[in-house]
mmCIF file of N, CA and C in Angstrom:
data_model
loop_
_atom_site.group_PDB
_atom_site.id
_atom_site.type_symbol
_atom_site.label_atom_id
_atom_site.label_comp_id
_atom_site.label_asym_id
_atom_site.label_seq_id
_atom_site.Cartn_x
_atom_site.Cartn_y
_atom_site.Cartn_z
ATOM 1 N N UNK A 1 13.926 -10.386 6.861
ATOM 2 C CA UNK A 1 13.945 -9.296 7.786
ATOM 3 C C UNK A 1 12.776 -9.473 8.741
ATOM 4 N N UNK A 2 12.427 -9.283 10.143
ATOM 5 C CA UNK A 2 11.706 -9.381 11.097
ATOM 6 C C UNK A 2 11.203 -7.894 11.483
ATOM 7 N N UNK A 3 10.513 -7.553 11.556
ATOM 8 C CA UNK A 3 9.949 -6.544 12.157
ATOM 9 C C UNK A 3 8.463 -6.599 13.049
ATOM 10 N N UNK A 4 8.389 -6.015 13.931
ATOM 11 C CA UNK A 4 7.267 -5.748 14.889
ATOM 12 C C UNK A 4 6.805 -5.290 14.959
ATOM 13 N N UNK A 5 5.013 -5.537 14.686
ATOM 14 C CA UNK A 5 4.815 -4.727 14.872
ATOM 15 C C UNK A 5 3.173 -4.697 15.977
ATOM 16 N N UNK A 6 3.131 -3.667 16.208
ATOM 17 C CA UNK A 6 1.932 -3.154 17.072
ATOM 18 C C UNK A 6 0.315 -3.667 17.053
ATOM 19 N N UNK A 7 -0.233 -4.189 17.824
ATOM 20 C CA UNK A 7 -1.622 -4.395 17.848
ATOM 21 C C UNK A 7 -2.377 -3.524 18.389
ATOM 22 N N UNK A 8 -3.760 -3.222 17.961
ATOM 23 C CA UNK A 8 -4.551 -2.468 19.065
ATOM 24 C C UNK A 8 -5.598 -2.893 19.899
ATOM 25 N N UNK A 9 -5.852 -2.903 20.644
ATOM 26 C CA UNK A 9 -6.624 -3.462 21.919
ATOM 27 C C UNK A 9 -6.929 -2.549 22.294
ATOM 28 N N UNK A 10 -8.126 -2.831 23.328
ATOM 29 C CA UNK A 10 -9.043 -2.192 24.207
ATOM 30 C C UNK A 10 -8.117 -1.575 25.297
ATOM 31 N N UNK A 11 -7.099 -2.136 25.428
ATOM 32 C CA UNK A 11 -5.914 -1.397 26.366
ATOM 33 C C UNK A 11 -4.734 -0.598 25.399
ATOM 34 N N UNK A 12 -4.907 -0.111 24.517
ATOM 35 C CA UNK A 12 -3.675 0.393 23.928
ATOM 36 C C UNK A 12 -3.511 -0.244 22.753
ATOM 37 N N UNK A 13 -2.078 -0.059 23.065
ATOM 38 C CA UNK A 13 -0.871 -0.951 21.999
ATOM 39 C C UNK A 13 -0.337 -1.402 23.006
ATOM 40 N N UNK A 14 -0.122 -3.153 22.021
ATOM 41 C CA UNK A 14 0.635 -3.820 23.110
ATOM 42 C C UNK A 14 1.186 -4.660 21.166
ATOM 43 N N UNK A 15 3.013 -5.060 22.182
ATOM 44 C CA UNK A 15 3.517 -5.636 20.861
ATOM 45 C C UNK A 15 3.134 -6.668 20.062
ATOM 46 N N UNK A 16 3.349 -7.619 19.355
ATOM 47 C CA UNK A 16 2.628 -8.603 18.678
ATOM 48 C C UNK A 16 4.168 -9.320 18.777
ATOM 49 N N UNK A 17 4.174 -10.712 18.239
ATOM 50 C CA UNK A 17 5.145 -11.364 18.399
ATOM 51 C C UNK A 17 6.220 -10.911 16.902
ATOM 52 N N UNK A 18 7.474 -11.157 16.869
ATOM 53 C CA UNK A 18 8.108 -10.558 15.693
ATOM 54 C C UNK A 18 7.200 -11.695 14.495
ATOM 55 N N UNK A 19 7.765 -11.219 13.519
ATOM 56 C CA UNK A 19 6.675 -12.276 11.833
ATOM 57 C C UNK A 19 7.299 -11.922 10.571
ATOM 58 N N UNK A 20 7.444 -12.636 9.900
ATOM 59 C CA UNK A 20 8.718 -12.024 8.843
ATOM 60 C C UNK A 20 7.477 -12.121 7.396
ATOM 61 N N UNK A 21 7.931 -10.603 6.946
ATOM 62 C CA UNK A 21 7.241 -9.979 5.934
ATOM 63 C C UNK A 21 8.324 -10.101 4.485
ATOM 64 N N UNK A 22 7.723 -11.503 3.459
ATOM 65 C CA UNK A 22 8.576 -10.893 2.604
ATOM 66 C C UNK A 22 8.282 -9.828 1.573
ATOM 67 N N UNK A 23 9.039 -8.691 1.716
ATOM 68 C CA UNK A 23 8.333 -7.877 0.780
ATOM 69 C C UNK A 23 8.718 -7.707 -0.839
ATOM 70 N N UNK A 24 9.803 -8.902 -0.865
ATOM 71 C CA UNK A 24 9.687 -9.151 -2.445
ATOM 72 C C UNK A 24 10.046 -10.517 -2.948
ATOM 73 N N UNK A 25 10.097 -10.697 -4.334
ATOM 74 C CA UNK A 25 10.408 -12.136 -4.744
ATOM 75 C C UNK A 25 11.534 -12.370 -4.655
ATOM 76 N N UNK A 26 12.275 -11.953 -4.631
ATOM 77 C CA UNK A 26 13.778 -12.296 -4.460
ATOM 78 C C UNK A 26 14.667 -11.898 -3.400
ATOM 79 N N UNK A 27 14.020 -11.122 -2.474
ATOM 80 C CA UNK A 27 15.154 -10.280 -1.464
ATOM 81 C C UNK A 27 14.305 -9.529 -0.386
ATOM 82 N N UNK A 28 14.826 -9.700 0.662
ATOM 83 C CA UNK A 28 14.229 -9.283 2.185
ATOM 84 C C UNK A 28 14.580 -7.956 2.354
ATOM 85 N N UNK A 29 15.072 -7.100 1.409
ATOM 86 C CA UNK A 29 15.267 -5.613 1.483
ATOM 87 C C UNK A 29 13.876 -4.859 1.356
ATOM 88 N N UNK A 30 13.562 -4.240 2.279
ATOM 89 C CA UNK A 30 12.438 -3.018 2.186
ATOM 90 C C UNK A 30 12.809 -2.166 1.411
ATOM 91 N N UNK A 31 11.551 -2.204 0.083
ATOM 92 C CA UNK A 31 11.744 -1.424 -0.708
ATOM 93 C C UNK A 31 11.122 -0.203 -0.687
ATOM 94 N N UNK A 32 11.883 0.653 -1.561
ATOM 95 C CA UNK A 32 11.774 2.690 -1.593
ATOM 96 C C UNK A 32 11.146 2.792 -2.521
ATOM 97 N N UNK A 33 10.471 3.902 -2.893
ATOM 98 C CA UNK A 33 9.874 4.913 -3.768
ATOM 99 C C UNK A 33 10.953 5.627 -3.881
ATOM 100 N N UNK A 34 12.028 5.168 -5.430
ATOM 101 C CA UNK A 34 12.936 5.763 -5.783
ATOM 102 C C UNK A 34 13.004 7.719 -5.710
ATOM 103 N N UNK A 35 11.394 7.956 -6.375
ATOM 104 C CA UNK A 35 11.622 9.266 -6.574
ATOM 105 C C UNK A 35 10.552 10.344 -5.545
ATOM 106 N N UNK A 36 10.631 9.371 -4.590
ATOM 107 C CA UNK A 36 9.419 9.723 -3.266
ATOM 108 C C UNK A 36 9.976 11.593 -3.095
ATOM 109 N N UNK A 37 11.078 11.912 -3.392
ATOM 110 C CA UNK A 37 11.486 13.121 -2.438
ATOM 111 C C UNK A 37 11.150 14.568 -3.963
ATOM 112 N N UNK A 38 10.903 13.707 -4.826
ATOM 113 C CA UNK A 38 11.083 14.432 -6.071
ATOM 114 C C UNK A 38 9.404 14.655 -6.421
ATOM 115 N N UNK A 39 8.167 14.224 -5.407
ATOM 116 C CA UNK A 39 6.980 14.415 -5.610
ATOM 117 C C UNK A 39 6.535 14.480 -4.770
ATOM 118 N N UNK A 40 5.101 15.505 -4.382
ATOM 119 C CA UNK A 40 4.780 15.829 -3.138
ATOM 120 C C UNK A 40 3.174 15.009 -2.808
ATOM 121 N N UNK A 41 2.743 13.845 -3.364
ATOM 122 C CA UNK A 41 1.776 13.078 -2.976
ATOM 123 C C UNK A 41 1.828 12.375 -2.028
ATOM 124 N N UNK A 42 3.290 11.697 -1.760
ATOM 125 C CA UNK A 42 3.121 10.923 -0.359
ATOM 126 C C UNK A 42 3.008 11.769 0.674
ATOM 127 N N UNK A 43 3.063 12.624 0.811
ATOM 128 C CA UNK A 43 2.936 13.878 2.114
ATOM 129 C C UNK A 43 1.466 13.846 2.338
ATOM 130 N N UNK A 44 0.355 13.065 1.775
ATOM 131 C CA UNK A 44 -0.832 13.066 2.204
ATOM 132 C C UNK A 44 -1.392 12.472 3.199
ATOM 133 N N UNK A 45 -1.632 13.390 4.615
ATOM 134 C CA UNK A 45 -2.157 12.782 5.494
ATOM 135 C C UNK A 45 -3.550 11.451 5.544
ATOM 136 N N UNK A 46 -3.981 11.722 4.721
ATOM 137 C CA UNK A 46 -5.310 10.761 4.891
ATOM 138 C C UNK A 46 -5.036 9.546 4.027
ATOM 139 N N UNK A 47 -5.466 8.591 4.394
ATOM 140 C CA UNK A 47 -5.225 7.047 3.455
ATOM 141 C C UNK A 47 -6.756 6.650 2.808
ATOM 142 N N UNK A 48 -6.504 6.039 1.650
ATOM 143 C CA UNK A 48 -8.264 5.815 0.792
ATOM 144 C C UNK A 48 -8.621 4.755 1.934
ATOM 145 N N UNK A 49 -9.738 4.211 0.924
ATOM 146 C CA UNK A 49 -10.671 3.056 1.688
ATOM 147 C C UNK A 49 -9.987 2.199 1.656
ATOM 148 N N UNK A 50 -10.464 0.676 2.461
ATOM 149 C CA UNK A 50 -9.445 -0.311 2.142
ATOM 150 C C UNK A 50 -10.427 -1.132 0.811
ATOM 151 N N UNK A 51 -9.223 -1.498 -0.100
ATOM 152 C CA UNK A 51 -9.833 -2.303 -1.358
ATOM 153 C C UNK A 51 -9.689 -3.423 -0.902
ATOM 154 N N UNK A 52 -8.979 -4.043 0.021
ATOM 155 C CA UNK A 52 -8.756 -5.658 -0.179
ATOM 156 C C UNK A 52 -7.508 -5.651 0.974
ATOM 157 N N UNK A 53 -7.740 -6.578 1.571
ATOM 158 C CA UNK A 53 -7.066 -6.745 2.912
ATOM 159 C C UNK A 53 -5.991 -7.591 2.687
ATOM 160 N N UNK A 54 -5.119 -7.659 1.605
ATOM 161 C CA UNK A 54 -4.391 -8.519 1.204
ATOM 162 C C UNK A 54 -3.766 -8.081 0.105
ATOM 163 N N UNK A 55 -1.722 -7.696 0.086
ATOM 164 C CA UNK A 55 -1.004 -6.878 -0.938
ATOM 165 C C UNK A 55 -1.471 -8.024 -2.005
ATOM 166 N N UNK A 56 -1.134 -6.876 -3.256
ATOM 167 C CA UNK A 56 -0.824 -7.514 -4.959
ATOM 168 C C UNK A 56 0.602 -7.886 -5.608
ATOM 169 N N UNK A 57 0.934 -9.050 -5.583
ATOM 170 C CA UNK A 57 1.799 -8.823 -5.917
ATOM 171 C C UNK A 57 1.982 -8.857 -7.570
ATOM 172 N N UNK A 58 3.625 -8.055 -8.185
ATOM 173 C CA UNK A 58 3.585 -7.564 -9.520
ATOM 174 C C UNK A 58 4.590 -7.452 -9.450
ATOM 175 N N UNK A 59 5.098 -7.879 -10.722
ATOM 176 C CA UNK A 59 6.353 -7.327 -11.047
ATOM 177 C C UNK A 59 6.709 -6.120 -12.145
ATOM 178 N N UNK A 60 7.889 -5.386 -11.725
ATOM 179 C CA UNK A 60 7.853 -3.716 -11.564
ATOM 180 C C UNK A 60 9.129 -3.597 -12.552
ATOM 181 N N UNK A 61 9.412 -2.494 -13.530
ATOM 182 C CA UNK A 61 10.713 -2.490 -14.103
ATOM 183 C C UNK A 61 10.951 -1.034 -13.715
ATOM 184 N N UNK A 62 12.927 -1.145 -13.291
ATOM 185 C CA UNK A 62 13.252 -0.408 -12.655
ATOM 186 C C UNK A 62 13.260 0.810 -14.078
ATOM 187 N N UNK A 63 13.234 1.731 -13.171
ATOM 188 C CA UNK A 63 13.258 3.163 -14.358
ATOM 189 C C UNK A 63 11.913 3.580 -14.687
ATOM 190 N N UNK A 64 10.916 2.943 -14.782
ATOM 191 C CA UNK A 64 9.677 3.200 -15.126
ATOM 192 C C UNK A 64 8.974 3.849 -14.175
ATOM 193 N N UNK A 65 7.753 4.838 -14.690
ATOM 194 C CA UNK A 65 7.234 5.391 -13.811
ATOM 195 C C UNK A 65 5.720 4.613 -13.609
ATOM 196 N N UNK A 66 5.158 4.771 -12.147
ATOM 197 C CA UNK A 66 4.035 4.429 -12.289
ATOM 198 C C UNK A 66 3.485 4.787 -11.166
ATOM 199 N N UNK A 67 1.670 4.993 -11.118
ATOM 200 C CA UNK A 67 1.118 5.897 -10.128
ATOM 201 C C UNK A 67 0.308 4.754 -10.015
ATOM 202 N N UNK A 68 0.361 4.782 -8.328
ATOM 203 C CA UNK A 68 -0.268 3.230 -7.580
ATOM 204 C C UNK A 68 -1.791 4.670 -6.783
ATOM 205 N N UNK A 69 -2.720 3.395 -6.483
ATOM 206 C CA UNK A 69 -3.832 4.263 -6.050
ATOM 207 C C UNK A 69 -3.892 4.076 -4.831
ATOM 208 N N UNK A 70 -4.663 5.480 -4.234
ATOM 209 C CA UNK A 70 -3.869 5.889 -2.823
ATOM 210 C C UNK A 70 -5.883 5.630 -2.205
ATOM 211 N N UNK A 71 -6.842 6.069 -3.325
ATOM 212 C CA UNK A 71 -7.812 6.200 -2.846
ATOM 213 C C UNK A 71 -8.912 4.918 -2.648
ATOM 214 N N UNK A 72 -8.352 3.836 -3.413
ATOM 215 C CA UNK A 72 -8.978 2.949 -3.276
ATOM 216 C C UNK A 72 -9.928 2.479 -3.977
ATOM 217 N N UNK A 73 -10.630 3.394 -5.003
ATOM 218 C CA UNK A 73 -11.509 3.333 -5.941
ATOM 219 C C UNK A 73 -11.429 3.180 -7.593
ATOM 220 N N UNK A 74 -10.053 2.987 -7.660
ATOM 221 C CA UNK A 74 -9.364 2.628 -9.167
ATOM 222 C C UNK A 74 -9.754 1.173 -9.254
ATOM 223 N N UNK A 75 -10.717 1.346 -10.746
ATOM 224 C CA UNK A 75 -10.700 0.089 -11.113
ATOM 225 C C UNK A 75 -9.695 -0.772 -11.742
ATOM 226 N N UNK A 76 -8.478 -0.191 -11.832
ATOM 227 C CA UNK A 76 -7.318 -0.797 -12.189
ATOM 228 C C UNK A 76 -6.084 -1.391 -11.043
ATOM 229 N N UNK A 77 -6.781 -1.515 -10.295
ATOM 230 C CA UNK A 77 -5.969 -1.694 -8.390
ATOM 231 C C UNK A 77 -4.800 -2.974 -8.805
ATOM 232 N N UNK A 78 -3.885 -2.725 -8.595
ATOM 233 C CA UNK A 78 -3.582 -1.589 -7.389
ATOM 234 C C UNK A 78 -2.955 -0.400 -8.420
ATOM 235 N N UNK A 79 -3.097 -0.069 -9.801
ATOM 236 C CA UNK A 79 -2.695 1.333 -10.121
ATOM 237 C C UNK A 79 -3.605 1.604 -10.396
ATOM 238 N N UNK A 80 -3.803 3.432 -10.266
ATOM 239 C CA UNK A 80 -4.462 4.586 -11.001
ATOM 240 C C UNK A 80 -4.960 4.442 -12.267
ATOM 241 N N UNK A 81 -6.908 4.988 -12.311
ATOM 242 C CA UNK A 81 -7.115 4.932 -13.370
ATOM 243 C C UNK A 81 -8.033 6.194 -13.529
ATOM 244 N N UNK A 82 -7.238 7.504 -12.639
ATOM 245 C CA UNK A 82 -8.247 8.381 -12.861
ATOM 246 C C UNK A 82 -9.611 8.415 -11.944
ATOM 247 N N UNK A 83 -9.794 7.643 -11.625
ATOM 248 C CA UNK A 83 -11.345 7.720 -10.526
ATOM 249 C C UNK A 83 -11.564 8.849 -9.497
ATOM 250 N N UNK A 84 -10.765 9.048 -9.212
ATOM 251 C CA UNK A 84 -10.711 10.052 -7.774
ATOM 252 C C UNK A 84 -10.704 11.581 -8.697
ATOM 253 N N UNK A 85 -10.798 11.514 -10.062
ATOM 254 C CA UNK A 85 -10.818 12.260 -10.742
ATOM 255 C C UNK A 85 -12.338 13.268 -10.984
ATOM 256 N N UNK A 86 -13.113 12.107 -10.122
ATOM 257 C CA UNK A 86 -14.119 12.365 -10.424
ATOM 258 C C UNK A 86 -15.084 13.162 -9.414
ATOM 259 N N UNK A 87 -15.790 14.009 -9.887
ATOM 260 C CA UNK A 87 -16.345 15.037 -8.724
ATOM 261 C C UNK A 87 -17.298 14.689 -7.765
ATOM 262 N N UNK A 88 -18.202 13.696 -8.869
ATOM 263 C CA UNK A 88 -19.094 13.705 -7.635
ATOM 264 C C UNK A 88 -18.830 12.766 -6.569
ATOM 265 N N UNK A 89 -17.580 11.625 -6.214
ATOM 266 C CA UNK A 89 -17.131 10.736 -5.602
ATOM 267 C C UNK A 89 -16.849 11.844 -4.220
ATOM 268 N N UNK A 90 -16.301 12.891 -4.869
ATOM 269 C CA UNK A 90 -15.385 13.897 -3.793
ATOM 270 C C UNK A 90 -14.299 12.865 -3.295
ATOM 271 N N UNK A 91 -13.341 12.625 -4.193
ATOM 272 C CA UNK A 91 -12.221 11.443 -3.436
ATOM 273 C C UNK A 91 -11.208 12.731 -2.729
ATOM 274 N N UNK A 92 -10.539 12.455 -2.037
ATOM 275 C CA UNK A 92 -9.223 13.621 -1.349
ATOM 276 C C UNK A 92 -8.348 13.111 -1.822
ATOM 277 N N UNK A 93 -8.057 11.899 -1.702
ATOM 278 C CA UNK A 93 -6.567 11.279 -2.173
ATOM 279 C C UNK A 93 -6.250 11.096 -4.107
ATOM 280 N N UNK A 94 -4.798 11.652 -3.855
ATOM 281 C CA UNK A 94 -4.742 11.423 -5.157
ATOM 282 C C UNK A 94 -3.698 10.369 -5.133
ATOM 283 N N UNK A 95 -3.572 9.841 -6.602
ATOM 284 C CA UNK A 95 -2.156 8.552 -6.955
ATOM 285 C C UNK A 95 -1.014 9.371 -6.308
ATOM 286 N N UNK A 96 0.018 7.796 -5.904
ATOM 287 C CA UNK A 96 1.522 8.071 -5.042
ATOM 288 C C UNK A 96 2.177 7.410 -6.558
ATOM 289 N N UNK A 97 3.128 8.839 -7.367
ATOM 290 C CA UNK A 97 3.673 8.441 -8.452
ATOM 291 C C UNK A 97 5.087 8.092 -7.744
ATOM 292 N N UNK A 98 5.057 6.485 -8.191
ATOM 293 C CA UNK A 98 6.704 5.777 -7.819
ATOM 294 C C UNK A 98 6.854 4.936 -8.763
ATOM 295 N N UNK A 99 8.486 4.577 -8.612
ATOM 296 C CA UNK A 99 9.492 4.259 -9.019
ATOM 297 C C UNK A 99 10.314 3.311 -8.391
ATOM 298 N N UNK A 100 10.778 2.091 -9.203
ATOM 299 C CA UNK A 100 11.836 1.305 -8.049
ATOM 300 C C UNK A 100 13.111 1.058 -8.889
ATOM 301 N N UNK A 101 14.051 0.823 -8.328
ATOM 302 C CA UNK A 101 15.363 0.566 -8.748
ATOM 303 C C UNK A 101 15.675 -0.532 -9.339
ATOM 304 N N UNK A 102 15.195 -1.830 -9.277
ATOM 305 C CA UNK A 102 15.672 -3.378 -9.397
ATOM 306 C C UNK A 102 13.869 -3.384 -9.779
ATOM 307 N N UNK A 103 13.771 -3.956 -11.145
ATOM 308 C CA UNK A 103 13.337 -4.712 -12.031
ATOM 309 C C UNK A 103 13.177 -6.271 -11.414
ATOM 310 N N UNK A 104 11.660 -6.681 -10.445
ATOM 311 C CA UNK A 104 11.547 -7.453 -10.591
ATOM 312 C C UNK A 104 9.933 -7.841 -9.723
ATOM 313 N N UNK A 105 9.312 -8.796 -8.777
ATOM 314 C CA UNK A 105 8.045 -8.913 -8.127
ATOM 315 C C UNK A 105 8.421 -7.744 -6.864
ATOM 316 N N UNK A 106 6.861 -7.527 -7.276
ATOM 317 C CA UNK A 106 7.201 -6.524 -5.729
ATOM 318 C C UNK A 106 5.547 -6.449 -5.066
ATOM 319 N N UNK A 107 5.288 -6.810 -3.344
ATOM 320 C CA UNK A 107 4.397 -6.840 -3.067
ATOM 321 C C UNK A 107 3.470 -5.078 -3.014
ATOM 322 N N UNK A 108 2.488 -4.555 -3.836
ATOM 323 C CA UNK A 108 1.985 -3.690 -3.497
ATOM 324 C C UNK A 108 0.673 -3.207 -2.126
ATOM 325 N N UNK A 109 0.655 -2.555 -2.119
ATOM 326 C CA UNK A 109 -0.582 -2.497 -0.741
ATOM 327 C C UNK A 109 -1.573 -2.108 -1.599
ATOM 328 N N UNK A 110 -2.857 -3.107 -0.850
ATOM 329 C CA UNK A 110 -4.694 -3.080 -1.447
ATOM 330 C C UNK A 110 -4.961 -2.432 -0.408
ATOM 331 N N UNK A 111 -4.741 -2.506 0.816
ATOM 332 C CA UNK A 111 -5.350 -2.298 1.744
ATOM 333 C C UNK A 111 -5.471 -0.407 2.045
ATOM 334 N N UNK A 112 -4.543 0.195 1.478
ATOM 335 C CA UNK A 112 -4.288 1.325 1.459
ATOM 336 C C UNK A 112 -4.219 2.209 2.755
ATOM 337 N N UNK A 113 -3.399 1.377 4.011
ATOM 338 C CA UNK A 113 -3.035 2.130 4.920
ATOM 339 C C UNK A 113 -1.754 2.301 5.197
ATOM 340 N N UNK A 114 -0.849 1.272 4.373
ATOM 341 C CA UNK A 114 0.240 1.211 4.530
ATOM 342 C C UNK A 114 0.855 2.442 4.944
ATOM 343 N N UNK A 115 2.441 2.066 5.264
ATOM 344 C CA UNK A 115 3.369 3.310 5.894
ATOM 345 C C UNK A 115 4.547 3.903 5.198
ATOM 346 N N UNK A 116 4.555 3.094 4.025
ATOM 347 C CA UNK A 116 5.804 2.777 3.027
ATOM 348 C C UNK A 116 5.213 3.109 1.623
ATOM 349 N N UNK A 117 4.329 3.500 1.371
ATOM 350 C CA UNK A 117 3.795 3.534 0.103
ATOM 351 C C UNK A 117 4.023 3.967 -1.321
ATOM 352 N N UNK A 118 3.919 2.986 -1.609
ATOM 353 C CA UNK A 118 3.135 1.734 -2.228
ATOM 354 C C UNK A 118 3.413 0.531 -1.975
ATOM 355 N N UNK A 119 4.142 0.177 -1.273
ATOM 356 C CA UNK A 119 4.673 -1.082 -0.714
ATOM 357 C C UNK A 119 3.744 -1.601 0.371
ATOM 358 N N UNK A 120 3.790 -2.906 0.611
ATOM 359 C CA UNK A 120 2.887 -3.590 1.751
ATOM 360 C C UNK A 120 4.242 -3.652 2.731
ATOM 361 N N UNK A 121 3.986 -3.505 3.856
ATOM 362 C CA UNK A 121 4.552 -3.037 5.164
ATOM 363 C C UNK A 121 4.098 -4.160 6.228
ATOM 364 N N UNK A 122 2.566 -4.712 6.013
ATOM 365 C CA UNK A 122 1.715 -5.717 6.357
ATOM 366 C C UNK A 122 0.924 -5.506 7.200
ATOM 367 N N UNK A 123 0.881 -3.892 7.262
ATOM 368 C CA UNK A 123 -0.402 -3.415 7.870
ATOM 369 C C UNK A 123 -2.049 -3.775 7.762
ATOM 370 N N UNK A 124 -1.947 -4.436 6.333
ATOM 371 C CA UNK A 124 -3.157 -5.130 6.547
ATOM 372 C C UNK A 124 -3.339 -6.098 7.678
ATOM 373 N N UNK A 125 -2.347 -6.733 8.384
ATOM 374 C CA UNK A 125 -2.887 -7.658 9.337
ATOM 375 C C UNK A 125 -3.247 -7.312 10.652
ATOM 376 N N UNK A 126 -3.381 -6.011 10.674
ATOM 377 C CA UNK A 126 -3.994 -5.294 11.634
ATOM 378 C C UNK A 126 -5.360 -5.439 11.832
ATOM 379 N N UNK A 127 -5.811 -5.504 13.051
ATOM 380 C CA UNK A 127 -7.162 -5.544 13.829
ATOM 381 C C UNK A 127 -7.829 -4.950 12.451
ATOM 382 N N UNK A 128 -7.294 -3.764 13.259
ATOM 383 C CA UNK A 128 -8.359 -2.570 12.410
ATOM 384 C C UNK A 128 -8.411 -1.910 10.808
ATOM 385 N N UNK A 129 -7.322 -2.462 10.171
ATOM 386 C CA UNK A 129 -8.181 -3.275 8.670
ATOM 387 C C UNK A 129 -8.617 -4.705 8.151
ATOM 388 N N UNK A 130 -8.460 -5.417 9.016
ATOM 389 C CA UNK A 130 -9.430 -6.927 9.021
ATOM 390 C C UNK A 130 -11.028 -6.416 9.621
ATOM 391 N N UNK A 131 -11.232 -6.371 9.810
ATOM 392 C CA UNK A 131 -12.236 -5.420 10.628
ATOM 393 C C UNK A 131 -13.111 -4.432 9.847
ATOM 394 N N UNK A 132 -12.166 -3.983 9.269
ATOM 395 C CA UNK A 132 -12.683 -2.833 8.470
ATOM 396 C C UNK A 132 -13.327 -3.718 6.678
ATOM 397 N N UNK A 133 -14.433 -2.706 6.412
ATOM 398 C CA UNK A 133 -14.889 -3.084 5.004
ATOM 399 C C UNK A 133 -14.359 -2.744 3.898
ATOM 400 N N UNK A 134 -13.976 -3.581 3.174
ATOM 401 C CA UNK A 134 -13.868 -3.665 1.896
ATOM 402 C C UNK A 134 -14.077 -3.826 1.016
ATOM 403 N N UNK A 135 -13.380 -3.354 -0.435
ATOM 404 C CA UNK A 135 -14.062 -2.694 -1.624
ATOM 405 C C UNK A 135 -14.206 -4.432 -2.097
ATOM 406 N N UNK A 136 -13.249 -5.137 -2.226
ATOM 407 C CA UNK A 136 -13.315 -6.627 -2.671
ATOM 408 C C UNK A 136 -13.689 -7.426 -1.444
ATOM 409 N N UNK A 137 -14.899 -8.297 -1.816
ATOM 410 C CA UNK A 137 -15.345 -8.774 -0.867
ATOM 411 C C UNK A 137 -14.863 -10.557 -0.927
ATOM 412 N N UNK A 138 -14.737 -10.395 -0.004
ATOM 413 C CA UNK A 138 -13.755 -11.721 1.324
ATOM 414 C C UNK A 138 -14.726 -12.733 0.711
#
């Protein structure tokens, strides 16, 4: 699948050339957060820090539940281990609890700006999280 997407510059947005994202091991289908409509965490405007400018990939079994970290500070990255749990951090973001259908690798997002989440989208290859600091250092 090809998709385009946007750069930012000192003039705007201007397009980038198309670049093909695979976002899984076996199949060019963009994958869902089976039970995205059945929980109200992805509705969170703000995105964590970036951990790492570069998805994880893992493989996922369908039916299972699991809470990927939204804030960036889980030492279990890319899932939830409770951290943002913690007061004196003051984290805002909490875990995006998902689900996928097909049992098999699936690229997750480190970078934690993605648009699809928990999925890498490949927003990390944006200016402005290359750019930006991270929790794992380059």
């Amino acid at each position: 699948m090809l998709l385009t997407f946007t750069k930012i510059n000192k003039a705007g947005f201007r397009p980038m050339r198309n670049c093909q994202i695979l976002f899984s091991s076996t199949s060019n289908k963009v994958p869902t957060n089976v039970i995205k409509e059945v929980t109200s965490a992805h509705r969170q405007t703000e995105n964590g820090v970036v951990y790492d400018k570069k998805p994880f990939r893992v493989p996922l079994e369908a039916g299972k539940r699991y809470s990927w970290c939204l804030c960036g500070h889980s030492h279990n990255q890319p899932f939830c281990d409770g951290t943002h749990k913690n007061q004196q951090l003051k984290i805002k973001q909490k875990p995006i609890a998902f689900m996928v259908d097909e049992s098999k690798d699936y690229w997750l997002c480190n970078c934690k700006q993605t648009n699809n989440r928990p999925f890498c989208d490949g927003t990390h290859k944006l200016p402005v999280v290359q750019d930006a600091t991270s929790i794992v250092k380059q």
